[in-house]
Coordinates of C-alpha atoms in Angstrom, one line a residue:
M1 CA 2.7 6.0 -2.3
P2 CA 3.7 3.2 -3.2
E3 CA -0.1 1.2 -1.7
L4 CA -0.7 -2.1 -1.1
P5 CA -1.5 -3.2 -4.5
E6 CA 2.4 -1.8 -5.6
V7 CA 3.5 -3.3 -2.9
E8 CA 3.0 -7.1 -3.6
T9 CA 4.6 -6.2 -7.3
Y10 CA 7.6 -5.3 -5.7
R11 CA 7.0 -8.4 -2.9
R12 CA 6.4 -10.5 -6.1
F13 CA 9.1 -8.8 -8.0
L14 CA 11.7 -9.8 -5.2
H15 CA 10.5 -13.1 -4.3
E16 CA 11.6 -14.5 -7.3
L17 CA 15.1 -13.1 -8.1
V18 CA 16.3 -13.3 -3.5
V19 CA 14.3 -17.0 -2.5
A20 CA 16.6 -19.5 -1.9
Q21 CA 19.5 -16.7 -2.5
T22 CA 22.8 -15.7 0.3
I23 CA 23.5 -12.2 1.1
T24 CA 27.5 -12.5 0.5
A25 CA 27.6 -7.9 0.9
L26 CA 25.5 -4.6 1.4
E27 CA 26.5 -1.8 1.2
V28 CA 25.4 1.1 1.9
H29 CA 25.1 4.6 -0.1
D30 CA 23.0 6.4 2.2
A31 CA 22.1 5.5 5.9
H32 CA 19.1 8.1 5.8
V33 CA 16.7 4.7 5.5
L34 CA 17.8 3.0 7.8
A35 CA 15.9 2.0 10.7
V36 CA 19.0 -0.1 12.8
D37 CA 22.8 0.8 12.8
E38 CA 24.7 0.3 9.2
D39 CA 26.9 -1.9 11.6
T40 CA 24.5 -4.3 12.7
L41 CA 22.5 -4.6 9.3
R42 CA 25.2 -5.5 8.6
Q43 CA 26.0 -9.0 10.2
A44 CA 22.4 -9.8 10.8
V45 CA 22.6 -9.9 6.8
V46 CA 25.1 -11.0 4.7
G47 CA 25.9 -14.7 5.2
R48 CA 22.2 -15.5 6.0
T49 CA 20.6 -16.9 3.3
V50 CA 17.1 -15.4 3.0
R51 CA 13.9 -18.3 2.9
D52 CA 10.8 -16.5 1.9
T53 CA 9.1 -13.2 1.1
G54 CA 6.4 -11.8 3.0
R55 CA 3.9 -8.7 2.9
L56 CA 1.9 -6.5 5.1
G57 CA -0.2 -4.0 4.2
K58 CA 2.5 -1.6 3.1
N59 CA 5.5 -3.9 4.3
C60 CA 7.9 -6.2 2.8
F61 CA 10.0 -9.0 4.1
L62 CA 12.6 -11.1 3.1
L63 CA 12.6 -13.6 6.0
L64 CA 15.9 -15.1 6.0
D65 CA 17.6 -18.4 7.4
D66 CA 18.2 -18.1 10.8
G67 CA 14.2 -16.5 11.2
R68 CA 14.2 -13.2 11.0
V69 CA 13.1 -10.6 8.8
L70 CA 15.0 -7.7 6.4
V71 CA 12.1 -4.9 7.5
L72 CA 11.0 -2.6 3.8
H73 CA 9.1 -0.3 3.9
F74 CA 8.1 2.2 1.2
G75 CA 7.7 5.5 2.4
M76 CA 6.5 8.5 -0.6
T77 CA 8.8 7.3 -3.4
G78 CA 10.8 4.3 -3.2
D79 CA 11.3 1.4 -5.0
V80 CA 13.1 -2.0 -6.0
G81 CA 15.3 -2.9 -8.7
A82 CA 17.6 -5.1 -9.4
Y83 CA 21.6 -4.8 -11.4
R84 CA 24.4 -6.5 -12.6
D85 CA 26.8 -4.4 -13.1
P86 CA 27.9 -1.2 -11.0
A87 CA 27.1 1.5 -14.3
D88 CA 23.3 -0.2 -14.3
R89 CA 23.5 0.6 -10.5
P90 CA 20.0 3.1 -10.4
R91 CA 19.6 5.8 -10.2
F92 CA 18.9 6.7 -6.2
T93 CA 19.9 3.7 -4.9
R94 CA 20.6 3.9 -1.1
V95 CA 21.0 0.6 -0.4
T96 CA 22.6 -2.2 -1.8
L97 CA 22.4 -6.0 -1.0
Y98 CA 24.3 -8.7 -3.3
L99 CA 23.1 -12.1 -3.9
D100 CA 25.4 -15.0 -4.3
S101 CA 23.5 -15.0 -7.7
G102 CA 25.9 -12.1 -8.9
L103 CA 22.6 -10.7 -9.1
R104 CA 21.6 -7.1 -6.7
V105 CA 18.9 -6.2 -5.0
A106 CA 19.0 -2.2 -4.7
F107 CA 16.7 -0.1 -2.8
I108 CA 15.8 2.5 -4.7
D109 CA 13.3 6.4 -2.8
P110 CA 14.2 9.0 -4.2
R111 CA 12.8 11.0 -1.2
K112 CA 14.5 9.0 1.6
F113 CA 11.7 8.4 3.2
G114 CA 10.8 4.7 3.4
R115 CA 13.0 2.9 6.1
I116 CA 15.0 -0.9 6.3
R117 CA 14.1 -2.5 9.4
L118 CA 15.2 -5.7 11.4
A119 CA 12.4 -7.4 13.2
D120 CA 12.4 -11.7 15.1
S121 CA 9.6 -11.9 12.8
I122 CA 7.2 -10.5 11.5
E123 CA 4.7 -10.7 14.9
T124 CA 6.6 -9.1 16.5
Y125 CA 7.1 -6.7 13.5
Q126 CA 3.7 -6.7 12.9
Q127 CA 3.3 -6.8 17.4
A128 CA 5.3 -3.0 17.6
K129 CA 4.4 -1.4 15.1
K130 CA 0.4 -2.5 16.3
L131 CA -0.7 -2.8 13.0
G132 CA -4.1 -4.7 12.2
P133 CA -4.5 -8.1 9.6
D134 CA -3.7 -8.2 6.3
A135 CA -6.4 -6.3 3.9
L136 CA -6.6 -8.7 1.7
D137 CA -6.3 -11.9 4.6
I138 CA -9.4 -10.0 6.9
S139 CA -12.2 -12.0 6.9
P140 CA -15.8 -10.1 6.6
E141 CA -16.6 -11.1 10.2
Q142 CA -14.0 -9.4 11.0
L143 CA -14.0 -5.6 9.5
Q144 CA -17.7 -5.1 11.3
Q145 CA -16.4 -6.2 14.5
K146 CA -14.0 -4.1 14.0
L147 CA -16.4 -1.1 13.4
Q148 CA -19.5 -2.0 14.2
R149 CA -19.5 -0.2 17.6
R150 CA -17.7 2.9 16.3
K151 CA -19.4 6.3 16.1
V152 CA -17.1 7.1 13.0
A153 CA -17.2 7.5 9.9
V154 CA -15.3 5.4 7.8
K155 CA -12.7 6.3 5.4
P156 CA -10.7 7.2 8.3
L157 CA -11.3 3.5 10.0
L158 CA -10.3 2.4 7.1
L159 CA -7.1 4.2 6.7
D160 CA -6.6 3.2 10.6
Q161 CA -3.7 0.7 9.7
S162 CA -3.8 -0.7 13.3
I163 CA -8.2 -1.9 12.0
T164 CA -6.4 -2.8 9.0
A165 CA -3.3 -2.9 7.3
G166 CA -2.1 -1.4 4.1
L167 CA -5.7 1.2 2.5
G168 CA -4.3 4.1 1.6
N169 CA -6.4 6.8 0.2
W170 CA -7.5 6.2 -3.1
I171 CA -7.5 2.3 -2.4
V172 CA -10.1 3.4 0.2
D173 CA -12.2 5.9 -2.1
E174 CA -12.2 3.3 -4.6
V175 CA -13.9 0.4 -2.5
L176 CA -16.5 2.5 -1.2
F177 CA -17.5 4.1 -4.4
Q178 CA -18.0 -0.1 -5.2
A179 CA -19.2 -0.5 -2.4
G180 CA -22.0 2.4 -2.9
I181 CA -21.5 4.4 0.5
H182 CA -20.3 7.8 1.6
P183 CA -17.4 8.1 3.4
E184 CA -19.1 10.6 5.7
R185 CA -21.3 7.3 7.0
L186 CA -20.5 6.7 10.7
A187 CA -19.1 3.6 10.7
H188 CA -21.9 1.8 13.8
T189 CA -24.5 2.9 11.4
L190 CA -23.4 0.4 8.2
Q191 CA -26.1 -2.9 7.1
A192 CA -25.0 -5.9 7.2
D193 CA -25.1 -5.9 3.8
E194 CA -23.3 -3.0 3.4
Y195 CA -20.0 -5.4 5.8
Q196 CA -20.1 -7.5 3.3
A197 CA -20.1 -5.6 -0.2
L198 CA -17.4 -3.2 1.9
H199 CA -15.4 -6.5 1.8
G200 CA -16.7 -7.5 -1.1
A201 CA -15.3 -3.5 -2.7
I202 CA -11.7 -5.0 -0.6
Q203 CA -10.6 -7.7 -2.4
H204 CA -12.2 -6.5 -5.7
V205 CA -10.3 -3.3 -6.0
L206 CA -6.8 -4.5 -4.4
G207 CA -7.3 -7.5 -6.2
T208 CA -7.6 -5.4 -9.5
A209 CA -4.9 -3.2 -8.6
I210 CA -2.2 -6.3 -8.6
R211 CA -3.9 -8.9 -11.7
H212 CA -2.2 -4.9 -13.9
E213 CA 0.2 -4.7 -11.5
A214 CA -0.7 -1.1 -10.2
T215 CA -1.2 0.4 -13.8
Y216 CA -3.9 2.6 -13.0
R217 CA -4.8 3.6 -16.6
H218 CA -5.6 -0.9 -17.3
F219 CA -7.9 -0.8 -14.0
P220 CA -11.6 -1.6 -15.4
A221 CA -13.4 2.1 -16.6
D222 CA -15.8 1.7 -13.4
F223 CA -14.1 2.3 -11.0
L224 CA -13.6 6.0 -9.5
I225 CA -9.7 6.3 -9.6
H226 CA -10.1 7.2 -13.9
A227 CA -12.7 10.2 -13.0
R228 CA -10.5 11.5 -9.5
Q229 CA -9.1 15.7 -10.2
W230 CA -5.4 14.8 -9.0
D231 CA -5.0 18.3 -11.2
D232 CA -6.0 20.5 -7.5
S233 CA -6.8 24.0 -10.6
A234 CA -10.2 21.7 -12.5
T235 CA -13.1 23.6 -12.6
P236 CA -16.5 22.9 -13.1
G237 CA -16.4 23.4 -17.0
T238 CA -13.4 21.9 -18.3
D239 CA -11.6 19.5 -19.4
A240 CA -10.0 18.9 -16.7
H241 CA -13.3 18.3 -14.4
R242 CA -14.1 14.9 -14.3
F243 CA -17.6 12.5 -14.0
C244 CA -18.5 9.8 -12.3
P245 CA -18.1 6.6 -14.8
R246 CA -21.2 5.3 -14.5
H247 CA -23.0 8.5 -14.1
A248 CA -21.7 10.7 -17.4
N249 CA -23.0 14.1 -16.3
T250 CA -22.6 14.3 -12.2
E251 CA -19.9 15.2 -11.6
I252 CA -17.8 14.1 -9.3
V253 CA -17.3 15.5 -5.5
K254 CA -14.4 16.4 -3.8
S255 CA -14.2 17.0 -0.1
Y256 CA -12.2 16.3 3.1
V257 CA -12.8 13.5 5.4
G258 CA -10.6 13.5 7.7
G259 CA -7.9 15.9 7.0
R260 CA -7.6 13.3 3.5
A261 CA -9.3 14.6 -0.2
T262 CA -11.2 12.0 -0.5
Y263 CA -13.5 11.8 -3.7
V264 CA -17.5 10.7 -3.8
C265 CA -19.8 10.2 -6.6
P266 CA -23.3 12.1 -4.8
V267 CA -25.3 10.0 -6.6
C268 CA -23.5 6.3 -6.2
Q269 CA -22.7 7.6 -2.6
P270 CA -26.0 9.3 -1.1
A271 CA -24.7 11.4 1.3
P272 CA -25.8 10.1 4.8
T273 CA -28.7 12.3 7.0
L274 CA -28.8 14.2 10.5
A275 CA -30.4 12.5 12.7

């Protein structure tokens, strides 16, 4: 599933291609991904020039010269591509934007869970979807203010897009691992230094992922992602079983927190004590 780092990579790719370009045509190959009437979308974007790109959490935006915004949400399998000749159109392209440069931009989505929308602005879209500040932009003070009174496990709170937008499941596991915080810690029990560590870990994990263009095998060796049990059939004592990257003899524990698969090092992230 495209997470914030992937979407930021898509945005940067699009930025190089579409800014200052006029959309000359719109071709819809599969209307399933449209959250707006096809004719309405065509009338809104054809003839408009893209003046900038933006991103909020997992949403990518093309800012048009009339002030409106084309919203791209990539669902589980969405991607973007570019081509010139029809024969080179990527497989599973659902919508194509034609640019006056001669390039064609493809919205690709094999499973068709992505959506293309129109919005009056990024701000109105953010309000309509009840999204919090972007995870890269939230300040330490904002993060603490949003969490410090919540008697809820910290992991589901970080996954709540109304608190901060853009943190997905593996990212939250990585953030909590890097911060040394157990995912079942109640948010209101965190101390000031732990909120600082949490904020720093968010910036570190996202910054690292974006810098490596979300190519996870290139992440630092001390990242939990290398030790996650992607294969659910893995059992202790097998080659597939994973160990903490910092404690070679400590097995990573898999459980479910807030209904989401969760990976924890019991040494790096001590379990909360019962009150």
